[in-house]
Short mmCIF file of C-alpha atoms in Angstrom, two decimals:
data_model
loop_
_atom_site.label_atom_id
_atom_site.label_comp_id
_atom_site.label_asym_id
_atom_site.label_seq_id
_atom_site.Cartn_x
_atom_site.Cartn_y
_atom_site.Cartn_z
CA MET A 1 -11.57 -25.14 -18.04
CA THR A 2 -14.18 -24.22 -20.65
CA ALA A 3 -14.84 -20.94 -18.69
CA ILE A 4 -11.28 -19.94 -19.75
CA THR A 5 -11.19 -21.29 -23.31
CA GLU A 6 -14.34 -19.48 -24.09
CA ASN A 7 -13.65 -16.31 -22.34
CA TYR A 8 -9.95 -15.82 -23.09
CA GLN A 9 -10.63 -12.72 -24.84
CA ALA A 10 -12.56 -11.06 -21.93
CA ILE A 11 -9.64 -12.25 -19.73
CA VAL A 12 -6.99 -10.67 -21.77
CA ILE A 13 -8.79 -7.54 -22.20
CA SER A 14 -9.26 -7.28 -18.45
CA PHE A 15 -5.41 -7.65 -18.06
CA VAL A 16 -4.80 -4.91 -20.76
CA THR A 17 -6.99 -2.66 -18.68
CA ALA A 18 -5.13 -3.42 -15.47
CA ILE A 19 -1.69 -2.79 -17.33
CA LEU A 20 -2.94 0.65 -18.78
CA LEU A 21 -4.00 1.54 -15.20
CA PHE A 22 -0.58 0.48 -13.90
CA VAL A 23 1.42 2.22 -16.49
CA VAL A 24 -0.34 5.57 -16.50
CA SER A 25 -0.88 5.87 -12.60
CA GLY A 26 2.71 4.61 -12.34
CA ILE A 27 4.29 7.24 -14.36
CA GLY A 28 1.92 9.91 -12.62
CA SER A 29 2.77 8.42 -9.18
CA LEU A 30 6.41 8.94 -10.04
CA VAL A 31 6.07 12.37 -11.16
CA LEU A 32 3.88 13.53 -8.01
CA GLY A 33 5.83 11.75 -5.64
CA THR A 34 9.18 13.04 -6.82
CA PHE A 35 7.51 16.58 -6.41
CA LEU A 36 6.18 15.71 -3.05
CA ALA A 37 9.69 14.58 -1.98
CA ALA A 38 11.28 17.76 -3.25
CA LEU A 39 8.82 19.62 -1.09
CA ARG A 40 9.60 17.35 1.85
CA VAL A 41 13.62 17.59 1.78
CA GLY A 42 13.35 21.24 0.68
CA PRO A 43 14.58 24.22 2.65
CA VAL A 44 11.17 25.68 3.31
CA ALA A 45 9.61 24.68 6.58
CA VAL A 46 5.96 25.21 5.45
CA MET A 47 6.46 23.25 2.49
CA ARG A 48 8.00 20.47 4.20
CA ARG A 49 5.05 20.28 6.77
CA ALA A 50 2.12 20.74 4.17
CA ALA A 51 3.81 17.65 2.20
CA GLY A 52 4.29 15.74 5.28
CA VAL A 53 0.54 16.23 6.42
CA TYR A 54 -0.58 15.00 2.97
CA VAL A 55 1.54 12.16 2.72
CA THR A 56 0.69 10.89 6.28
CA SER A 57 -3.03 11.43 6.10
CA VAL A 58 -3.33 9.76 2.35
CA ARG A 59 -1.22 6.83 3.21
CA ASN A 60 -3.24 6.01 6.31
CA ILE A 61 -6.56 5.99 4.31
CA PRO A 62 -7.49 2.88 2.50
CA LEU A 63 -7.12 3.14 -1.25
CA LEU A 64 -10.72 2.01 -1.55
CA VAL A 65 -11.85 4.79 0.52
CA VAL A 66 -10.03 7.21 -1.66
CA LEU A 67 -11.21 5.73 -4.84
CA LEU A 68 -14.85 5.70 -3.38
CA PHE A 69 -14.51 9.31 -2.19
CA LEU A 70 -13.48 10.49 -5.85
CA TYR A 71 -16.23 8.57 -7.45
CA TYR A 72 -19.24 9.00 -5.36
CA ALA A 73 -18.42 12.16 -3.25
CA GLY A 74 -16.45 13.96 -6.03
CA PRO A 75 -19.29 14.78 -8.34
CA LYS A 76 -21.24 16.23 -5.46
CA ILE A 77 -18.64 19.11 -5.01
CA GLY A 78 -18.09 19.23 -8.75
CA VAL A 79 -14.92 17.12 -9.17
CA THR A 80 -15.57 14.94 -12.20
CA PHE A 81 -13.75 13.26 -14.87
CA ARG A 82 -16.52 13.08 -17.52
CA PHE A 83 -14.63 14.69 -20.19
CA VAL A 84 -12.35 11.68 -20.32
CA ASP A 85 -14.13 9.39 -22.78
CA ILE A 86 -11.93 7.17 -24.96
CA VAL A 87 -13.20 3.69 -26.05
CA VAL A 88 -10.47 1.55 -27.92
CA PRO A 89 -12.52 -0.90 -29.83
CA THR A 90 -10.34 -3.91 -30.18
CA GLY A 91 -11.51 -7.37 -31.96
CA TRP A 92 -11.75 -9.06 -28.54
CA GLY A 93 -13.93 -6.30 -26.88
CA ASP A 94 -13.56 -2.51 -25.86
CA ILE A 95 -10.84 -1.10 -23.52
CA ARG A 96 -12.92 1.69 -21.81
CA MET A 97 -11.12 4.58 -20.72
CA THR A 98 -13.82 6.71 -19.48
CA ASN A 99 -14.92 8.46 -16.22
CA ALA A 100 -14.31 5.52 -13.95
CA PHE A 101 -10.91 4.62 -15.63
CA ALA A 102 -9.81 8.31 -15.20
CA THR A 103 -11.11 8.55 -11.41
CA ALA A 104 -9.08 5.19 -10.69
CA VAL A 105 -5.75 6.72 -12.21
CA VAL A 106 -6.43 9.87 -10.23
CA GLY A 107 -7.07 7.85 -6.83
CA LEU A 108 -4.28 5.37 -7.65
CA THR A 109 -1.70 8.23 -8.43
CA LEU A 110 -2.60 10.15 -5.32
CA TYR A 111 -2.50 7.15 -3.23
CA THR A 112 0.76 5.77 -4.72
CA SER A 113 2.69 9.01 -4.75
CA CYS A 114 2.64 9.15 -0.97
CA PHE A 115 4.68 5.83 -1.08
CA VAL A 116 7.09 7.02 -3.81
CA CYS A 117 7.58 10.16 -1.82
CA GLU A 118 8.76 8.07 1.13
CA ALA A 119 10.92 5.97 -0.93
CA ILE A 120 12.80 8.89 -2.64
CA ARG A 121 13.09 10.51 0.82
CA SER A 122 14.80 7.43 2.32
CA GLY A 123 17.10 7.39 -0.70
CA ILE A 124 18.22 10.81 -0.17
CA ASN A 125 18.66 10.06 3.47
CA ALA A 126 20.70 7.31 2.53
CA VAL A 127 23.30 9.50 1.02
CA PRO A 128 26.07 10.24 3.77
CA VAL A 129 26.32 14.22 4.61
CA GLY A 130 30.03 13.73 4.19
CA GLN A 131 29.59 13.27 0.31
CA ALA A 132 28.23 16.63 -0.15
CA GLU A 133 30.62 18.45 2.02
CA ALA A 134 33.33 16.97 0.02
CA ALA A 135 31.70 17.84 -3.00
CA ARG A 136 31.67 21.39 -1.86
CA ALA A 137 35.10 21.30 -0.65
CA ILE A 138 36.57 20.80 -3.97
CA GLY A 139 34.44 23.69 -5.27
CA LEU A 140 31.40 22.12 -7.05
CA PRO A 141 28.46 24.77 -7.09
CA PHE A 142 24.95 23.77 -5.68
CA SER A 143 23.89 22.26 -9.18
CA GLY A 144 27.16 20.20 -9.62
CA VAL A 145 26.87 18.88 -6.13
CA MET A 146 23.22 17.78 -6.86
CA ARG A 147 23.75 16.39 -10.26
CA GLN A 148 27.09 14.74 -10.04
CA VAL A 149 27.12 13.41 -6.38
CA VAL A 150 24.00 13.57 -4.45
CA LEU A 151 21.06 12.51 -6.57
CA PRO A 152 22.80 9.75 -8.57
CA GLN A 153 23.41 7.99 -5.39
CA ALA A 154 20.02 9.09 -3.76
CA PHE A 155 18.38 7.71 -6.84
CA ARG A 156 20.20 4.23 -6.89
CA ALA A 157 19.33 3.75 -3.07
CA ALA A 158 15.77 4.61 -3.83
CA LEU A 159 15.39 2.12 -6.51
CA PRO A 160 14.39 -1.20 -4.53
CA PRO A 161 11.77 0.62 -2.31
CA LEU A 162 10.55 2.55 -5.66
CA ALA A 163 9.98 -0.99 -7.38
CA SER A 164 8.34 -2.01 -4.13
CA THR A 165 5.79 0.95 -4.44
CA GLN A 166 5.24 -0.05 -8.24
CA ILE A 167 4.62 -3.51 -7.42
CA ALA A 168 1.96 -2.58 -4.81
CA LEU A 169 0.53 -0.17 -7.42
CA LEU A 170 0.26 -3.11 -10.01
CA LYS A 171 -1.59 -5.16 -7.35
CA ASN A 172 -3.68 -2.36 -6.20
CA THR A 173 -5.15 -1.92 -9.77
CA THR A 174 -7.60 -4.61 -8.67
CA VAL A 175 -9.33 -2.09 -6.11
CA ALA A 176 -10.81 -0.29 -9.04
CA ILE A 177 -13.36 -2.83 -9.19
CA ALA A 178 -14.98 -1.01 -6.44
CA ILE A 179 -15.63 1.98 -9.01
CA THR A 180 -16.82 -0.42 -11.81
CA VAL A 181 -13.60 -0.28 -13.94
CA LEU A 182 -13.79 -3.48 -15.99
CA GLU A 183 -10.24 -4.95 -14.80
CA THR A 184 -9.01 -8.13 -13.50
CA ALA A 185 -10.71 -8.49 -10.27
CA TYR A 186 -14.14 -7.46 -11.96
CA GLN A 187 -13.60 -10.11 -14.52
CA LEU A 188 -12.68 -12.75 -11.97
CA LYS A 189 -15.71 -12.00 -10.16
CA GLN A 190 -18.03 -12.04 -13.40
CA LEU A 191 -16.46 -15.39 -14.48
CA THR A 192 -16.49 -17.17 -11.11
CA ASP A 193 -20.21 -16.05 -10.54
CA ALA A 194 -21.14 -17.48 -14.14
CA ASN A 195 -19.02 -20.59 -13.89
CA PRO A 196 -18.79 -21.68 -10.24
CA GLY A 197 -17.37 -25.17 -11.40
CA ASP A 198 -14.36 -23.73 -12.85
CA ARG A 199 -13.35 -21.33 -10.01
CA TRP A 200 -10.18 -23.19 -9.30
CA TRP A 201 -8.96 -22.86 -12.93
CA LEU A 202 -10.11 -19.22 -12.89
CA LEU A 203 -8.03 -18.56 -9.62
CA ALA A 204 -4.88 -20.20 -11.22
CA VAL A 205 -5.15 -18.22 -14.51
CA PHE A 206 -5.69 -14.93 -12.89
CA ALA A 207 -3.36 -15.31 -10.09
CA GLY A 208 -0.81 -16.65 -12.36
CA GLY A 209 -1.25 -13.63 -14.51
CA PHE A 210 -0.42 -11.24 -11.57
CA VAL A 211 2.59 -13.59 -10.42
CA LEU A 212 3.92 -13.22 -14.02
CA LEU A 213 3.35 -9.42 -14.17
CA VAL A 214 5.14 -8.76 -10.56
CA GLU A 215 8.08 -11.14 -11.62
CA VAL A 216 8.52 -8.92 -14.85
CA VAL A 217 8.50 -5.83 -12.73
CA SER A 218 10.86 -7.14 -9.87
CA PHE A 219 13.16 -8.74 -12.58
CA ALA A 220 13.45 -5.29 -14.27
CA SER A 221 14.20 -3.50 -10.96
CA ASN A 222 16.74 -6.22 -10.12
CA ARG A 223 18.54 -5.82 -13.46
CA MET A 224 18.58 -1.98 -12.81
CA GLU A 225 19.71 -2.36 -9.45
CA ARG A 226 22.62 -4.48 -10.20
CA ARG A 227 23.61 -2.29 -13.08
CA TRP A 228 23.53 0.91 -10.85
CA ARG A 229 24.59 -0.43 -7.60
CA VAL A 230 26.84 1.83 -5.64
CA ALA A 231 29.75 0.33 -4.10
CA ARG A 232 30.17 1.28 -0.55
CA MET B 1 18.78 22.32 7.81
CA SER B 2 22.62 22.73 8.17
CA THR B 3 22.81 18.91 8.72
CA SER B 4 21.11 18.24 5.41
CA VAL B 5 23.09 16.62 2.56
CA LEU B 6 21.16 18.83 0.06
CA PHE B 7 22.05 22.42 1.58
CA ASP B 8 24.42 24.38 3.14
CA ALA B 9 23.45 26.49 5.96
CA PRO B 10 21.67 29.55 4.25
CA GLY B 11 23.25 33.16 4.09
CA PRO B 12 21.37 36.27 4.92
CA LYS B 13 20.24 36.45 1.08
CA THR B 14 18.92 32.89 1.03
CA VAL B 15 17.09 33.41 4.25
CA ARG B 16 15.35 36.37 2.92
CA ARG B 17 14.23 34.29 -0.37
CA HIS B 18 13.07 31.49 1.88
CA ARG B 19 10.88 33.73 3.91
CA LEU B 20 9.39 34.99 0.61
CA TYR B 21 8.72 31.14 -0.35
CA THR B 22 6.98 30.64 3.07
CA VAL B 23 4.76 33.55 2.62
CA LEU B 24 3.80 32.42 -1.17
CA THR B 25 3.19 28.82 0.25
CA VAL B 26 1.06 29.90 3.01
CA VAL B 27 -1.05 32.26 0.73
CA GLY B 28 -1.41 29.45 -1.86
CA LEU B 29 -2.56 26.74 0.93
CA LEU B 30 -4.92 29.19 2.37
CA ALA B 31 -6.39 29.85 -1.21
CA LEU B 32 -6.77 26.03 -1.67
CA LEU B 33 -8.42 25.78 1.63
CA GLY B 34 -10.85 28.54 0.97
CA LEU B 35 -11.68 26.92 -2.62
CA VAL B 36 -12.33 23.58 -0.80
CA GLY B 37 -14.44 25.38 1.65
CA TRP B 38 -16.32 27.28 -0.91
CA ARG B 39 -17.12 24.48 -3.14
CA LEU B 40 -18.34 22.51 -0.14
CA ALA B 41 -20.55 25.20 0.99
CA SER B 42 -21.85 26.03 -2.38
CA SER B 43 -22.83 22.59 -3.13
CA GLY B 44 -24.49 22.41 0.39
CA GLN B 45 -22.16 19.71 1.84
CA LEU B 46 -21.70 21.87 4.95
CA GLU B 47 -25.49 22.05 5.90
CA GLY B 48 -26.07 20.74 9.49
CA ASP B 49 -28.55 17.92 8.56
CA LYS B 50 -25.98 16.26 6.36
CA TRP B 51 -23.51 16.06 9.42
CA GLU B 52 -26.35 15.42 12.09
CA VAL B 53 -26.26 11.68 11.60
CA PHE B 54 -22.91 11.51 12.94
CA VAL B 55 -23.89 12.86 16.28
CA THR B 56 -27.36 11.02 16.53
CA PRO B 57 -26.82 8.05 19.17
CA ALA B 58 -28.53 5.47 17.31
CA TYR B 59 -26.40 5.96 14.13
CA LEU B 60 -23.45 6.70 16.00
CA GLU B 61 -23.84 3.33 17.83
CA ARG B 62 -24.00 1.57 14.25
CA ILE B 63 -21.04 3.23 13.19
CA LEU B 64 -18.87 2.34 16.22
CA VAL B 65 -20.41 -1.52 16.61
CA ASP B 66 -21.11 -2.45 12.94
CA GLY B 67 -18.37 -0.20 11.44
CA VAL B 68 -15.20 0.13 13.90
CA LEU B 69 -15.93 -3.03 15.86
CA GLU B 70 -16.19 -5.44 12.72
CA THR B 71 -13.19 -3.68 11.13
CA LEU B 72 -11.08 -4.18 14.29
CA LYS B 73 -12.28 -7.75 14.69
CA MET B 74 -11.42 -8.56 10.89
CA ALA B 75 -7.87 -6.84 11.33
CA ALA B 76 -7.38 -9.11 14.60
CA GLY B 77 -8.28 -12.11 13.10
CA GLY B 78 -6.15 -11.22 9.99
CA ILE B 79 -3.04 -10.49 12.07
CA VAL B 80 -3.46 -13.41 14.39
CA GLY B 81 -3.51 -15.85 11.45
CA ALA B 82 -0.74 -13.72 9.71
CA VAL B 83 1.50 -14.15 12.68
CA VAL B 84 1.01 -17.95 12.91
CA LEU B 85 1.43 -18.43 9.18
CA GLY B 86 4.32 -16.18 8.99
CA LEU B 87 6.19 -17.95 11.90
CA VAL B 88 5.66 -21.26 10.09
CA LEU B 89 6.63 -20.08 6.84
CA GLY B 90 9.49 -17.97 7.85
CA ILE B 91 11.06 -20.80 9.84
CA GLY B 92 10.14 -22.95 6.88
CA LYS B 93 12.11 -20.78 4.39
CA LEU B 94 15.26 -21.18 6.86
CA SER B 95 15.19 -24.77 6.94
CA ASP B 96 17.97 -27.06 5.83
CA HIS B 97 15.69 -29.46 4.05
CA ALA B 98 14.64 -28.60 0.62
CA VAL B 99 11.23 -30.47 1.19
CA VAL B 100 10.41 -27.70 3.45
CA ARG B 101 12.32 -24.84 1.94
CA VAL B 102 11.01 -25.01 -1.48
CA PRO B 103 7.28 -25.25 -0.65
CA SER B 104 7.63 -22.74 1.98
CA TRP B 105 9.39 -20.29 -0.56
CA ALA B 106 6.75 -21.06 -3.06
CA LEU B 107 3.75 -20.09 -0.99
CA VAL B 108 5.35 -16.96 0.28
CA GLU B 109 6.14 -15.90 -3.33
CA PHE B 110 2.68 -16.66 -4.62
CA PHE B 111 0.69 -15.06 -1.64
CA ARG B 112 2.80 -12.00 -1.93
CA ALA B 113 2.30 -11.68 -5.66
CA VAL B 114 -1.52 -12.16 -5.79
CA PRO B 115 -3.74 -9.23 -5.04
CA VAL B 116 -5.48 -9.70 -1.67
CA LEU B 117 -8.76 -8.56 -3.24
CA MET B 118 -8.47 -11.61 -5.77
CA LEU B 119 -7.96 -14.00 -2.99
CA MET B 120 -11.25 -12.49 -1.03
CA ILE B 121 -13.47 -12.69 -4.33
CA PHE B 122 -12.07 -16.37 -4.78
CA PHE B 123 -12.79 -17.22 -1.11
CA PHE B 124 -16.17 -15.56 -1.47
CA SER B 125 -16.98 -18.11 -4.37
CA VAL B 126 -15.72 -21.11 -2.77
CA TYR B 127 -16.88 -20.49 1.01
CA GLY B 128 -18.56 -17.12 1.61
CA ILE B 129 -21.51 -17.20 -0.76
CA TYR B 130 -22.89 -20.29 1.04
CA ASN B 131 -22.40 -19.08 4.65
CA GLY B 132 -24.71 -16.13 5.08
CA ASP B 133 -23.58 -13.36 7.18
CA SER B 134 -20.44 -14.70 8.67
CA GLY B 135 -18.93 -15.76 5.26
CA PRO B 136 -17.81 -12.63 3.75
CA PHE B 137 -16.28 -11.96 7.08
CA TRP B 138 -14.14 -15.04 7.23
CA CYS B 139 -13.06 -14.59 3.49
CA VAL B 140 -11.59 -11.36 4.60
CA VAL B 141 -9.95 -12.67 7.43
CA TRP B 142 -8.27 -15.70 5.35
CA ALA B 143 -7.39 -13.50 2.57
CA LEU B 144 -5.62 -11.01 5.28
CA SER B 145 -3.96 -13.98 6.87
CA LEU B 146 -2.40 -15.43 3.79
CA TYR B 147 -1.18 -12.27 2.29
CA ASN B 148 0.23 -10.74 5.44
CA GLY B 149 1.41 -14.20 6.77
CA ALA B 150 3.59 -14.25 3.38
CA VAL B 151 4.71 -10.72 4.21
CA LEU B 152 5.61 -11.38 7.85
CA ALA B 153 7.33 -14.60 6.79
CA GLU B 154 9.95 -12.39 5.25
CA VAL B 155 10.11 -10.42 8.32
CA PHE B 156 10.74 -13.33 10.58
CA ARG B 157 13.27 -14.76 8.30
CA ALA B 158 14.93 -11.35 8.25
CA GLY B 159 14.57 -11.02 12.14
CA ILE B 160 16.36 -14.37 12.75
CA LEU B 161 18.90 -13.52 10.32
CA ALA B 162 19.50 -10.14 11.98
CA VAL B 163 20.62 -11.92 15.34
CA PRO B 164 24.32 -11.77 15.28
CA ALA B 165 25.91 -15.09 13.98
CA GLY B 166 28.01 -15.56 16.93
CA GLN B 167 24.91 -16.44 19.10
CA ALA B 168 23.86 -19.21 16.90
CA GLU B 169 27.64 -20.53 16.82
CA ALA B 170 27.83 -20.14 20.54
CA ALA B 171 24.60 -22.08 21.16
CA TYR B 172 25.97 -24.88 18.70
CA ALA B 173 29.29 -24.92 20.35
CA ILE B 174 27.52 -25.76 23.76
CA GLY B 175 25.88 -28.78 21.93
CA MET B 176 22.39 -27.52 21.27
CA ARG B 177 20.28 -28.97 18.42
CA LYS B 178 19.21 -26.92 15.62
CA THR B 179 15.62 -26.82 16.92
CA GLN B 180 16.88 -25.53 20.21
CA VAL B 181 19.18 -22.92 18.69
CA VAL B 182 16.13 -21.37 16.60
CA TRP B 183 13.61 -21.66 19.51
CA ILE B 184 15.84 -20.83 22.63
CA ILE B 185 18.47 -18.39 21.06
CA LEU B 186 17.41 -16.99 18.00
CA LEU B 187 13.66 -16.44 18.18
CA PRO B 188 13.22 -14.66 21.34
CA GLN B 189 15.77 -12.08 20.50
CA ALA B 190 14.55 -11.86 16.87
CA VAL B 191 11.10 -11.16 18.22
CA ARG B 192 12.06 -7.86 19.78
CA ILE B 193 13.37 -6.81 16.70
CA MET B 194 10.31 -7.75 14.77
CA ILE B 195 7.56 -6.19 16.96
CA PRO B 196 7.70 -2.86 15.33
CA ALA B 197 7.40 -4.08 11.75
CA ILE B 198 4.58 -6.32 12.91
CA ILE B 199 2.60 -3.39 14.38
CA SER B 200 3.45 -1.62 11.13
CA GLN B 201 1.79 -4.49 9.00
CA CYS B 202 -1.22 -4.18 11.36
CA VAL B 203 -1.72 -0.79 9.63
CA VAL B 204 -1.70 -2.61 6.30
CA THR B 205 -4.02 -5.24 7.60
CA LEU B 206 -6.54 -2.64 8.87
CA LYS B 207 -6.47 -0.64 5.66
CA ASP B 208 -7.05 -3.91 3.73
CA THR B 209 -10.21 -4.66 5.76
CA SER B 210 -11.85 -2.17 3.61
CA LEU B 211 -11.46 -4.27 0.58
CA GLY B 212 -14.35 -6.57 2.04
CA TYR B 213 -16.51 -3.86 0.36
CA ALA B 214 -16.12 -5.87 -2.87
CA ILE B 215 -17.87 -8.99 -1.36
CA ALA B 216 -20.19 -7.45 1.10
CA ALA B 217 -18.11 -7.93 4.18
CA PRO B 218 -19.08 -5.79 7.39
CA GLY B 219 -16.88 -3.08 8.31
CA LEU B 220 -16.56 0.72 7.93
CA THR B 221 -16.86 0.86 4.28
CA ALA B 222 -19.73 -1.30 4.14
CA LEU B 223 -21.55 1.46 6.27
CA ALA B 224 -20.86 4.29 3.47
CA ARG B 225 -23.80 2.94 1.15
CA PRO B 226 -26.77 2.76 3.51
CA LEU B 227 -25.69 6.10 5.11
CA TYR B 228 -25.44 7.82 1.93
CA LEU B 229 -28.49 6.55 0.29
CA GLU B 230 -30.54 7.40 3.11
CA PHE B 231 -29.04 11.01 3.87
CA GLN B 232 -27.59 11.96 0.45
CA ASN B 233 -24.37 13.14 2.26
CA HIS B 234 -21.86 11.69 0.17
CA VAL B 235 -19.10 14.03 1.10
CA PRO B 236 -19.50 13.74 5.03
CA VAL B 237 -19.90 10.05 5.01
CA PHE B 238 -16.56 9.15 3.27
CA LEU B 239 -14.71 12.27 5.14
CA VAL B 240 -15.76 10.81 8.50
CA ILE B 241 -14.83 7.11 7.32
CA ALA B 242 -11.58 8.11 6.13
CA ALA B 243 -10.90 10.35 9.44
CA ILE B 244 -11.67 7.10 11.49
CA TYR B 245 -9.34 4.94 9.38
CA LEU B 246 -6.69 7.85 9.80
CA VAL B 247 -6.89 8.01 13.51
CA LEU B 248 -6.76 4.23 14.09
CA ASN B 249 -3.86 3.95 11.81
CA LEU B 250 -2.05 7.05 13.53
CA LEU B 251 -2.59 5.41 16.93
CA LEU B 252 -1.15 1.99 15.56
CA THR B 253 2.10 3.96 14.29
CA ALA B 254 2.28 5.69 17.58
CA LEU B 255 2.20 2.36 19.26
CA ALA B 256 4.98 1.04 16.95
CA ASN B 257 7.20 4.06 17.56
CA VAL B 258 7.01 3.52 21.20
CA VAL B 259 7.63 -0.12 20.97
CA GLN B 260 10.68 0.71 18.69
CA ARG B 261 12.12 3.09 21.20
CA ARG B 262 11.56 0.42 24.19
CA PHE B 263 12.48 -2.67 22.74
CA VAL B 264 14.91 -2.12 20.03
CA GLY B 265 16.39 1.45 20.95
CA GLU B 266 17.90 3.57 18.23
CA LYS B 267 18.84 0.90 15.84
CA LYS B 268 17.23 0.82 12.33
CA GLN B 269 13.98 -0.53 11.81
CA LEU B 270 13.80 -3.80 10.32
CA GLU B 271 13.28 -3.49 6.40
CA VAL B 272 11.65 -5.95 4.34
CA SER B 273 10.94 -5.34 0.83
CA ALA B 274 7.71 -6.38 -1.00
CA VAL B 275 8.52 -8.91 -3.33
CA GLY B 276 11.58 -10.11 -5.28
CA THR B 277 14.21 -9.95 -2.82
CA ALA B 278 17.62 -10.88 -4.42
CA ASP B 279 19.19 -12.76 -1.48
CA GLN B 280 17.61 -15.91 -0.61
CA ARG B 281 19.87 -16.97 2.23
CA THR B 282 19.46 -19.65 4.73
CA VAL B 283 20.88 -20.25 8.23
#
């Protein structure tokens, strides 16, 4: 128990780092994933194929390999994020958003956007073709069909799988331990190495933190789902 | 694309515009590939001696035995453990007795919410650190079993619930007990629906074996460091490792599709969301 009371500041900082990773790459993956989905359902066959190849290959490679590639192999071919250097000093310790943090954000975004793309695509596929036909039949132009009929339904149908991808992203922030981002898994490892007697308490605190965060995200998504549910 | 909900069948003007987009995309993609190739070449990553290691028999054997075989062993162990645990927890969640149902539910929710990597690190500090070479291996297998077991529990539950209700009612009507109904009537039919979802979960398990990197477990990712330290070929090493994972996972996906077609037919694949499902129904 002493390991927690003495190090609560470092634990909180590690969770803040993980949440920052989650928020930044969450927004990034939603943007990039939507773009990929637009390519995949678009009318141009080459774009569909290219996006399809990208999604299939990246989603079948472990996130850890993606991160290690960016961190160790990237600099060899001139891909670095050294220009990112933000250190936020707080009373409890620094939040370091530097090279490793930026690499983790890019890796998490690239990886998660593939799953976001698939979620959005399944949402669009869930809209019956008859809906668009009916919308065109009453004389709506293409933009009207999209804005008023297809996309609202597609987005609502895509909400539950999208929430799943974001929850997976939240848990995947721990993988950034491999490229020395000082987040939760890193802190857990440090503290269990230093205080082997307190490891059950440490697991309870760190696991409890994640259970809490996951419940917050899934509660929010459930509320949105209920509010926007399409009656069919 | 005339069957798409998004577009009408294109007219002559639109067809021409799409051709223009096609040409522009191809040019853009070729330029991107060229840029990547030029970067690789100008930084010397395409030189023969950086790739030679992957065709050298001694190293090839190490990659296949220490890398692929160990990875597959960990993934297989994880999946076997997960299926057993998933069966127990899945049926537990459907139990009539709250004494069984509530703990099963709590275990499933817990192990789905906690990152696998954290479980590995914890097991490593409890067990792996004291057990030499085999320690990290078993930590990975246990962590994967617990996490994927919790996910598969939902698959089993959804699979059993997907069997038409009349089947169970008919079985009760001819006087079967609940245990018999589940084991003789529901499970055999549910397994057919579940197999594709279980194979898909194998892909997740295989990818997650890479997380053993953090606790120095064997496997493909563990090979990266000694290789690139010896040959200074960071880019080729990670490209080859990524390619091996990609091929293995595509094979598994193809297997899942074949099984889906043979056992389930054209019916939709069983969908199981990650965490926090709204309906917690029981049989």
